[in-house]
CSV table of C-alpha atoms in Angstrom, one decimal:
chain,number,residue,atom,x,y,z
R,1,MET,CA,24.3,131.6,126.9
R,2,ILE,CA,27.5,129.8,126.0
R,3,LYS,CA,27.4,126.4,124.3
R,4,VAL,CA,29.8,123.7,125.5
R,5,ARG,CA,30.3,120.7,123.2
R,6,ILE,CA,30.9,117.5,125.2
R,7,PRO,CA,33.0,114.8,123.5
R,8,THR,CA,31.7,111.3,123.1
R,9,PRO,CA,33.9,109.8,125.8
R,10,LEU,CA,32.5,112.2,128.5
R,11,ARG,CA,28.9,111.9,127.5
R,12,PRO,CA,28.2,109.1,130.0
R,13,MET,CA,28.7,111.8,132.6
R,14,THR,CA,26.3,114.2,131.1
R,15,GLY,CA,23.4,111.8,130.6
R,16,GLY,CA,24.4,111.4,127.0
R,17,LYS,CA,24.1,115.1,126.2
R,18,GLY,CA,26.5,116.4,123.6
R,19,GLU,CA,25.9,120.0,124.2
R,20,ILE,CA,25.4,121.9,127.4
R,21,GLU,CA,24.5,125.6,127.9
R,22,ILE,CA,26.2,127.5,130.6
R,23,THR,CA,26.7,131.1,131.7
R,24,GLY,CA,30.1,132.1,133.0
R,25,ASN,CA,32.9,134.6,132.5
R,26,SER,CA,35.9,132.3,132.0
R,27,VAL,CA,36.8,128.8,131.0
R,28,GLY,CA,37.6,128.1,134.7
R,29,ASP,CA,34.1,129.2,135.6
R,30,MET,CA,32.7,126.9,133.0
R,31,ILE,CA,34.6,123.9,134.4
R,32,GLU,CA,33.2,124.6,137.9
R,33,GLN,CA,29.7,125.0,136.6
R,34,LEU,CA,29.9,121.8,134.6
R,35,ASN,CA,31.2,120.0,137.7
R,36,THR,CA,28.3,121.3,139.8
R,37,SER,CA,25.7,120.1,137.4
R,38,HIS,CA,27.6,116.9,136.5
R,39,PRO,CA,29.8,115.9,139.5
R,40,GLY,CA,33.1,114.3,138.6
R,41,LEU,CA,33.5,116.0,135.3
R,42,LYS,CA,36.2,118.3,136.6
R,43,ASP,CA,38.3,115.3,137.6
R,44,ARG,CA,38.1,114.0,134.0
R,45,LEU,CA,39.1,117.4,132.6
R,46,CYS,CA,41.7,118.5,135.1
R,47,ASP,CA,44.7,117.0,136.9
R,48,GLU,CA,45.3,117.0,140.6
R,49,HIS,CA,46.7,120.6,140.4
R,50,GLY,CA,43.5,121.8,138.7
R,51,GLU,CA,45.2,122.2,135.4
R,52,VAL,CA,43.5,121.0,132.2
R,53,ARG,CA,45.0,117.6,131.3
R,54,ARG,CA,47.6,117.6,128.6
R,55,PHE,CA,45.7,115.2,126.3
R,56,ILE,CA,42.6,117.3,126.4
R,57,ASN,CA,42.2,120.6,124.5
R,58,ILE,CA,39.6,123.2,125.1
R,59,TYR,CA,38.7,125.5,122.2
R,60,VAL,CA,36.9,128.8,122.6
R,61,ASN,CA,35.3,129.1,119.2
R,62,GLU,CA,38.2,127.8,117.1
R,63,GLU,CA,41.1,128.7,119.4
R,64,ASP,CA,42.9,126.5,121.8
R,65,ILE,CA,42.9,128.0,125.3
R,66,ARG,CA,46.5,126.9,125.9
R,67,PHE,CA,47.4,129.6,123.3
R,68,LEU,CA,45.1,132.2,124.9
R,69,THR,CA,45.1,132.6,128.7
R,70,GLY,CA,44.4,129.0,129.7
R,71,LYS,CA,41.6,128.7,132.3
R,72,ASP,CA,41.4,132.4,132.6
R,73,THR,CA,40.4,132.7,129.0
R,74,PRO,CA,37.3,135.0,129.1
R,75,LEU,CA,33.9,133.8,127.8
R,76,LYS,CA,31.1,135.9,126.4
R,77,GLU,CA,27.6,135.5,125.3
R,78,GLY,CA,27.4,133.5,122.1
R,79,ASP,CA,30.8,131.8,122.4
R,80,GLU,CA,31.1,128.1,121.6
R,81,VAL,CA,33.4,126.0,123.6
R,82,SER,CA,34.6,122.6,122.4
R,83,ILE,CA,36.3,120.0,124.6
R,84,ILE,CA,38.4,117.8,122.4
R,85,PRO,CA,40.4,114.9,123.8
R,86,ALA,CA,43.1,113.2,121.9
R,87,ILE,CA,41.8,110.0,120.3
R,88,ALA,CA,44.0,107.1,119.1
R,89,GLY,CA,41.9,104.5,117.4
R,90,GLY,CA,42.7,103.4,113.9
R,91,ALA,CA,42.5,99.7,113.7
L,1,MET,CA,63.4,118.0,71.6
L,2,ALA,CA,60.5,120.4,71.3
L,3,LYS,CA,57.4,121.1,73.4
L,4,LEU,CA,54.5,122.5,71.4
L,5,ARG,CA,51.0,123.4,72.6
L,6,PHE,CA,47.9,123.0,70.5
L,7,HIS,CA,44.2,123.3,70.9
L,8,ILE,CA,42.6,120.3,69.5
L,9,ARG,CA,39.0,119.6,68.9
L,10,PHE,CA,37.4,116.3,68.2
L,11,PRO,CA,34.7,115.7,65.6
L,12,GLU,CA,32.1,115.0,68.3
L,13,GLU,CA,31.1,117.2,71.2
L,14,LYS,CA,32.2,114.5,73.7
L,15,ILE,CA,35.9,113.9,73.9
L,16,PRO,CA,36.4,110.3,72.9
L,17,GLU,CA,38.8,108.6,75.3
L,18,PRO,CA,40.4,106.3,72.8
L,19,ILE,CA,41.8,109.3,71.0
L,20,ILE,CA,43.4,110.5,74.3
L,21,TYR,CA,45.0,107.1,74.7
L,22,GLN,CA,46.0,107.2,71.1
L,23,ILE,CA,47.7,110.5,71.5
L,24,GLY,CA,49.7,109.1,74.4
L,25,HIS,CA,50.6,106.0,72.5
L,26,GLU,CA,51.4,107.4,69.0
L,27,TYR,CA,53.2,110.5,70.2
L,28,GLN,CA,55.0,108.7,73.0
L,29,VAL,CA,54.3,111.2,75.7
L,30,ILE,CA,51.7,113.6,76.8
L,31,THR,CA,52.8,116.0,79.5
L,32,SER,CA,49.4,117.3,80.0
L,33,ILE,CA,46.0,117.1,78.6
L,34,ARG,CA,43.4,119.3,80.2
L,35,ARG,CA,40.1,120.6,79.3
L,36,ALA,CA,40.4,124.3,78.7
L,37,ASP,CA,37.9,125.8,81.0
L,38,VAL,CA,36.0,128.0,78.6
L,39,ARG,CA,36.1,125.5,75.8
L,40,GLU,CA,34.9,122.6,77.8
L,41,THR,CA,31.4,122.7,76.3
L,42,THR,CA,32.7,122.7,72.8
L,43,GLY,CA,35.1,119.9,73.4
L,44,TRP,CA,38.4,121.8,73.0
L,45,LEU,CA,41.4,120.4,74.6
L,46,ASP,CA,44.6,122.2,75.4
L,47,VAL,CA,47.3,119.6,74.7
L,48,GLU,CA,51.1,119.7,75.0
L,49,PHE,CA,53.1,117.5,72.7
L,50,CYS,CA,56.7,116.6,73.4
L,51,GLY,CA,59.1,115.2,70.8
L,52,GLU,CA,61.1,116.1,67.7
L,53,THR,CA,59.3,118.9,65.8
L,54,GLU,CA,59.0,116.8,62.7
L,55,GLU,CA,57.5,113.9,64.6
L,56,ILE,CA,55.0,116.2,66.2
L,57,GLU,CA,54.0,117.7,62.9
L,58,ARG,CA,53.5,114.2,61.5
L,59,SER,CA,51.3,113.4,64.4
L,60,ILE,CA,49.2,116.5,64.0
L,61,GLU,CA,48.7,115.6,60.3
L,62,GLY,CA,47.6,112.2,61.4
L,63,LEU,CA,45.0,113.7,63.8
L,64,ARG,CA,43.7,116.1,61.1
L,65,GLU,CA,43.2,113.2,58.7
L,66,LYS,CA,41.0,111.6,61.4
L,67,GLY,CA,38.8,114.7,61.4
L,68,VAL,CA,40.3,116.3,64.5
L,69,SER,CA,40.7,120.1,64.4
L,70,VAL,CA,44.1,121.2,65.5
L,71,ASP,CA,44.9,124.8,66.2
L,72,PRO,CA,48.5,125.6,67.2
L,73,ILE,CA,48.9,128.0,70.2
L,74,GLU,CA,52.2,129.5,71.1
L,75,LEU,CA,53.6,127.5,68.3
L,76,ASN,CA,56.9,129.3,68.7
L,77,VAL,CA,57.3,128.1,72.3
L,78,VAL,CA,60.0,125.6,72.1
L,79,GLU,CA,61.5,124.6,75.4
L,80,HIS,CA,64.5,122.6,76.4
L,81,GLU,CA,63.9,121.7,80.0
L,82,GLN,CA,66.5,120.3,82.3
L,83,THR,CA,64.2,117.9,84.0
L,84,HIS,CA,62.8,116.6,80.8
L,85,PRO,CA,59.1,116.1,80.9
L,86,CYS,CA,59.4,114.4,77.5
L,87,THR,CA,61.0,111.4,79.2
L,88,MET,CA,57.9,110.6,81.1
L,89,GLU,CA,56.7,107.5,79.5
L,90,PHE,CA,53.5,105.8,80.3
L,91,SER,CA,52.4,102.6,78.8
L,92,GLU,CA,49.2,102.6,76.8
L,93,GLU,CA,47.6,100.7,79.7
L,94,GLN,CA,48.8,103.2,82.2
L,95,ILE,CA,47.4,106.0,80.2
L,96,GLN,CA,44.0,104.2,80.3
L,97,ARG,CA,44.3,103.4,83.9
L,98,TYR,CA,45.1,106.9,85.0
L,99,SER,CA,43.2,108.8,82.3
L,100,ARG,CA,40.8,110.4,84.9
L,101,HIS,CA,43.8,111.8,86.6
L,102,ILE,CA,45.7,112.7,83.4
L,103,ILE,CA,42.7,114.8,82.1
L,104,LEU,CA,42.2,116.5,85.4
L,105,PRO,CA,43.4,120.1,85.6
L,106,ASP,CA,46.3,120.4,88.1
L,107,VAL,CA,47.2,116.7,87.9
L,108,GLY,CA,47.9,115.8,84.3
L,109,GLY,CA,50.7,113.6,83.1
L,110,LYS,CA,53.2,115.5,85.3
L,111,GLY,CA,51.1,115.0,88.4
L,112,GLN,CA,50.6,111.3,87.7
L,113,LYS,CA,54.3,110.9,87.3
L,114,LYS,CA,54.8,112.5,90.7
L,115,ILE,CA,52.3,110.0,92.2
L,116,GLN,CA,54.1,107.1,90.4
L,117,GLN,CA,57.4,108.3,92.0
L,118,ALA,CA,56.0,108.7,95.5
L,119,LYS,CA,56.8,106.4,98.4
L,120,VAL,CA,54.2,106.3,101.1
L,121,LEU,CA,54.4,104.3,104.3
L,122,VAL,CA,51.1,103.2,105.8
L,123,ILE,CA,51.4,102.4,109.5
L,124,GLY,CA,48.8,99.8,110.5
L,125,ALA,CA,46.9,97.8,107.8
L,126,GLY,CA,43.7,98.1,109.8
L,127,GLY,CA,40.7,100.4,109.8
L,128,LEU,CA,42.4,103.6,108.6
L,129,GLY,CA,45.3,101.9,106.7
L,130,SER,CA,43.0,99.7,104.6
L,131,PRO,CA,41.0,102.4,102.8
L,132,ALA,CA,44.0,104.7,102.6
L,133,ALA,CA,46.2,102.0,101.0
L,134,LEU,CA,43.5,101.0,98.6
L,135,TYR,CA,43.0,104.5,97.3
L,136,LEU,CA,46.7,105.2,97.2
L,137,GLY,CA,47.3,102.0,95.3
L,138,ALA,CA,44.5,102.7,92.9
L,139,ALA,CA,46.0,106.2,92.3
L,140,GLY,CA,49.3,104.6,91.3
L,141,VAL,CA,51.5,105.5,94.2
L,142,GLY,CA,54.8,103.8,93.1
L,143,THR,CA,55.9,102.4,96.5
L,144,LEU,CA,53.5,101.6,99.3
L,145,GLY,CA,55.0,100.4,102.6
L,146,LEU,CA,52.7,98.4,104.9
L,147,ILE,CA,53.7,97.7,108.4
L,148,ASP,CA,51.5,95.6,110.8
L,149,GLY,CA,52.4,92.7,113.0
L,150,ASP,CA,48.8,91.3,113.3
L,151,VAL,CA,46.9,88.6,111.4
L,152,VAL,CA,43.5,89.1,109.9
L,153,ASP,CA,40.7,88.4,112.5
L,154,LEU,CA,37.1,87.9,111.6
L,155,SER,CA,36.2,91.0,113.8
L,156,ASN,CA,38.4,93.2,111.5
L,157,LEU,CA,36.3,92.7,108.4
L,158,GLN,CA,33.5,95.0,109.5
L,159,ARG,CA,35.8,97.9,108.5
L,160,GLN,CA,39.3,96.7,107.3
L,161,VAL,CA,38.5,96.6,103.6
L,162,LEU,CA,42.0,95.5,102.6
L,163,HIS,CA,41.2,92.0,103.9
L,164,THR,CA,38.7,89.4,102.8
L,165,THR,CA,37.1,86.4,104.6
L,166,PRO,CA,39.3,83.8,103.0
L,167,ASN,CA,42.3,85.6,104.5
L,168,VAL,CA,41.3,85.3,108.1
L,169,GLY,CA,44.4,84.1,109.9
L,170,VAL,CA,46.8,85.4,107.3
L,171,PRO,CA,49.2,88.2,108.2
L,172,LYS,CA,47.6,91.5,107.4
L,173,VAL,CA,50.5,92.8,105.4
L,174,GLU,CA,50.4,89.7,103.2
L,175,SER,CA,46.7,89.9,102.8
L,176,GLY,CA,47.0,93.6,102.0
L,177,GLN,CA,49.7,93.0,99.5
L,178,GLN,CA,47.5,90.4,97.7
L,179,LEU,CA,44.6,92.8,97.3
L,180,LEU,CA,46.8,95.7,96.2
L,181,ALA,CA,48.6,93.6,93.6
L,182,ALA,CA,45.2,92.6,92.2
L,183,LEU,CA,44.0,96.2,92.2
L,184,ASN,CA,47.1,97.7,90.6
L,185,PRO,CA,50.1,95.7,89.5
L,186,ASP,CA,52.0,99.0,89.0
L,187,VAL,CA,52.4,99.5,92.8
L,188,HIS,CA,55.4,98.0,94.6
L,189,VAL,CA,54.1,96.9,98.0
L,190,GLN,CA,56.9,96.7,100.6
L,191,THR,CA,55.7,94.7,103.6
L,192,TYR,CA,56.9,94.7,107.2
L,193,GLN,CA,55.3,92.0,109.3
L,194,GLU,CA,56.1,93.5,112.6
L,195,HIS,CA,54.8,96.1,115.0
L,196,ILE,CA,56.4,99.5,114.6
L,197,SER,CA,58.6,100.3,117.6
L,198,GLU,CA,61.5,102.5,118.7
L,199,SER,CA,63.9,99.8,117.5
L,200,ASN,CA,62.7,99.6,113.9
L,201,ILE,CA,61.0,102.9,113.1
L,202,LEU,CA,64.1,105.0,112.3
L,203,ASP,CA,65.3,102.3,109.9
L,204,ILE,CA,62.0,102.3,108.0
L,205,ILE,CA,60.6,105.8,107.7
L,206,PRO,CA,63.6,107.5,106.1
L,207,GLU,CA,62.9,105.2,103.1
L,208,TYR,CA,59.6,107.0,102.5
L,209,ASP,CA,58.4,110.5,101.5
L,210,LEU,CA,55.2,110.5,103.4
L,211,ILE,CA,54.0,108.6,106.5
L,212,LEU,CA,50.3,107.8,107.2
L,213,ASP,CA,49.5,106.9,110.8
L,214,GLY,CA,46.6,104.5,111.2
L,215,SER,CA,47.8,103.0,114.4
L,216,ASP,CA,45.5,102.2,117.3
L,217,ASN,CA,47.2,103.4,120.4
L,218,PHE,CA,48.7,106.5,121.9
L,219,GLY,CA,52.2,105.0,122.4
L,220,THR,CA,52.6,104.4,118.7
L,221,ARG,CA,51.2,107.8,117.8
L,222,PHE,CA,53.6,109.7,119.9
L,223,LEU,CA,56.5,107.4,118.7
L,224,VAL,CA,55.6,108.0,115.1
L,225,ASN,CA,55.3,111.7,115.6
L,226,ASP,CA,58.7,111.9,117.3
L,227,ALA,CA,60.4,109.7,114.7
L,228,CYS,CA,58.9,111.7,111.8
L,229,PHE,CA,60.2,114.8,113.4
L,230,PHE,CA,63.7,113.4,113.8
L,231,ALA,CA,63.7,112.0,110.2
L,232,LYS,CA,62.0,115.1,108.8
L,233,ARG,CA,59.1,113.3,107.2
L,234,THR,CA,55.6,114.6,106.7
L,235,LEU,CA,53.0,112.7,108.7
L,236,ILE,CA,49.4,112.5,108.0
L,237,SER,CA,47.7,111.5,111.2
L,238,GLY,CA,44.1,110.2,111.4
L,239,SER,CA,42.3,108.7,114.4
L,240,ILE,CA,38.9,107.5,115.2
L,241,PHE,CA,36.8,106.8,118.2
L,242,ARG,CA,33.2,105.5,118.1
L,243,PHE,CA,31.5,108.1,115.8
L,244,GLU,CA,34.2,110.7,115.8
L,245,GLY,CA,37.4,111.3,113.8
L,246,GLN,CA,40.4,113.6,113.8
L,247,LEU,CA,42.8,114.4,111.0
L,248,ALA,CA,45.9,116.6,110.8
L,249,THR,CA,49.0,117.0,108.5
L,250,ILE,CA,52.1,117.2,110.6
L,251,LYS,CA,55.3,118.8,109.2
L,252,PRO,CA,57.4,120.5,111.9
L,253,HIS,CA,60.4,120.3,109.6
L,254,GLU,CA,58.7,123.0,107.5
L,255,GLY,CA,58.0,125.2,110.5
L,256,PHE,CA,54.5,123.8,111.2
L,257,PRO,CA,53.3,122.4,114.6
L,258,CYS,CA,53.9,118.7,115.5
L,259,TYR,CA,51.5,116.3,117.2
L,260,ARG,CA,52.9,117.2,120.6
L,261,CYS,CA,52.1,120.9,120.0
L,262,LEU,CA,48.5,119.7,119.8
L,263,TYR,CA,48.6,117.1,122.6
L,264,PRO,CA,51.8,117.4,124.6
L,265,GLU,CA,51.5,114.1,126.4
L,266,PRO,CA,49.6,110.8,126.0
L,267,PRO,CA,47.0,110.0,128.7
L,268,PRO,CA,48.3,107.9,131.5
L,269,ALA,CA,47.5,104.2,131.4
L,270,GLY,CA,44.4,103.1,133.2
L,271,LEU,CA,42.5,106.4,132.8
L,272,VAL,CA,41.0,105.3,129.5
L,273,PRO,CA,38.8,102.6,128.3
L,274,ASN,CA,40.2,99.9,126.0
L,275,CYS,CA,39.7,100.4,122.2
L,276,GLN,CA,38.1,97.0,121.8
L,277,GLU,CA,35.5,97.8,124.4
L,278,ALA,CA,34.8,101.3,123.0
L,279,GLY,CA,33.7,100.1,119.5
L,280,VAL,CA,33.9,102.1,116.3
L,281,LEU,CA,31.6,102.7,113.4
L,282,GLY,CA,33.1,100.7,110.5
L,283,VAL,CA,32.3,103.4,107.9
L,284,LEU,CA,34.0,106.0,110.0
L,285,ALA,CA,37.3,104.2,109.5
L,286,GLY,CA,36.7,104.5,105.7
L,287,THR,CA,35.8,108.2,105.9
L,288,ILE,CA,38.9,109.2,107.9
L,289,GLY,CA,41.3,106.7,106.1
L,290,VAL,CA,40.2,108.1,102.7
L,291,LEU,CA,40.7,111.7,103.9
L,292,GLN,CA,44.2,110.7,104.9
L,293,ALA,CA,44.8,109.4,101.4
L,294,ASN,CA,43.3,112.6,100.0
L,295,GLU,CA,45.8,114.7,102.0
L,296,ALA,CA,48.6,112.4,101.0
L,297,ILE,CA,47.9,112.9,97.3
L,298,LYS,CA,47.7,116.6,97.8
L,299,GLU,CA,51.1,116.6,99.5
L,300,ILE,CA,52.5,114.5,96.6
L,301,LEU,CA,51.1,116.9,94.0
L,302,GLY,CA,51.7,120.1,96.0
L,303,LEU,CA,48.0,121.0,95.6
L,304,GLY,CA,45.5,122.8,97.6
L,305,GLU,CA,45.4,123.7,101.3
L,306,SER,CA,46.8,121.3,103.8
L,307,LEU,CA,45.8,120.7,107.4
L,308,ALA,CA,49.4,121.7,108.6
L,309,GLN,CA,47.9,124.3,110.9
L,310,HIS,CA,44.5,122.9,111.6
L,311,LEU,CA,42.9,119.9,113.2
L,312,LEU,CA,39.9,118.6,111.3
L,313,LEU,CA,37.1,117.2,113.5
L,314,TYR,CA,34.4,115.0,112.1
L,315,ASP,CA,31.2,113.8,113.8
L,316,ALA,CA,29.5,111.1,111.9
L,317,LEU,CA,26.3,111.3,113.8
L,318,GLU,CA,25.8,115.1,113.4
L,319,MET,CA,27.4,114.9,110.0
L,320,LYS,CA,29.6,117.9,110.8
L,321,PHE,CA,33.1,118.7,109.9
L,322,ARG,CA,34.9,121.4,111.9
L,323,ARG,CA,38.4,122.8,111.7
L,324,VAL,CA,40.1,124.2,114.8
L,325,GLY,CA,43.3,126.2,114.9
L,326,ARG,CA,46.5,124.2,115.7
L,327,PRO,CA,49.3,126.7,116.5
L,328,LYS,CA,52.9,125.8,117.0
L,329,ASP,CA,53.7,125.5,120.7
L,330,PRO,CA,56.7,127.7,121.6
L,331,ARG,CA,57.1,125.3,124.6
L,332,CYS,CA,56.7,122.1,122.7
L,333,PRO,CA,58.8,119.4,124.3
L,334,LEU,CA,59.8,118.1,120.9
L,335,CYS,CA,59.9,120.7,118.1
L,336,SER,CA,60.4,124.0,120.0
L,337,ALA,CA,63.8,125.8,120.3
L,338,GLN,CA,64.4,124.2,123.7
L,339,PRO,CA,63.2,120.6,123.4
L,340,THR,CA,63.2,118.3,126.4
L,341,ILE,CA,62.7,115.2,124.1
L,342,THR,CA,65.8,114.6,122.0
L,343,THR,CA,65.6,110.9,121.4
L,344,LEU,CA,62.9,108.4,120.8
L,345,GLU,CA,61.2,107.0,123.9
L,346,GLU,CA,58.8,104.2,124.1
L,347,HIS,CA,55.3,104.8,125.5
L,348,HIS,CA,53.2,102.1,126.9
L,349,VAL,CA,49.7,103.5,127.2
L,350,SER,CA,46.2,102.6,126.3
L,351,CYS,CA,44.1,104.1,123.6
L,352,SER,CA,41.5,106.7,124.5
L,353,LEU,CA,40.2,109.2,127.0
């Protein structure tokens, strides 16, 4: 199993769940699986070309996939994936 | 001018603070007083005295007459330093006010002096800026800049601890200046009652050593990042959303990644809910704002490990802190070798995912 951490702004789409378990071989697989179980999630994560949006980072364990192999970044049993959007609040 | 080191031990186990103040006062200057690690239990202090040798000897005699044990260490070490630590003068009141810093290993009188000489700009006198400015002011940061164009609103007081109920309706920078002046009259508070923008930012930030971003929208955050890059200033960026916070220290001018290496572009307008609708836990603003102040003090003192290559994530509900890697992006539009952004641009976007 691979644990995926869902950030607060996306939890309305996961029924409030902050953590979802998936199986999958890559980050791309993970996104498709998440979208199957929670339709619409892919649109929030990816742009019209299917690329991860530029203000959202996906970390496999502690590494940003943009500095690995993007959506092709492989996943294995026991990995933890975090979806981290930019946040701007401060006032 | 000589600098001599002594071990001194007070008559009682507990180190009486008045004597620490007295040392500072009578002998003009302490460059450092720190508890020697192994001797802490027996009340030994490792103290440096600066001044004319005869004057120091007289002072030592004076201490001995009061029952204080004084052992010289490295008595032969007499230094003439170019940047004279002996000229650091604290008033008796300042020695009392900052005594918990001055006796702290790694801070000492020298560190306190660095804090006193520091100039820090706090962008936004709101949720993050309030606690950050209060702690920086209390610590004795010499110049604190506050920039904010808003007035205090009743709905701010749940978290913006720089402001009080009687100041509802008063410009935030003015309200902040009042509280900081009451907290610590040593601090010079420079106020800017305006919103930071592409037209004023490059006039303001070069005046400061360190910039703390406590703004509330992506447009300002990208603007501040870009301007700090162009002006070569270290930026400590904190942000909050509901129960979550993020923190990073940004210094691309020292070869570290910038904010755009982390998030290349702000989200497009309309994709995101409004900040005011999203809500935020008041205490979270305190947690992240105080962490920004912590990182600022570390930068000033050159202490510890910074968040220059990490992003700190905090979840107030799970009570978890996590750090993720934040590499420099070789294709960064701003700080890479082939930048596509070479001037400031204004972004008008809203504030969250």
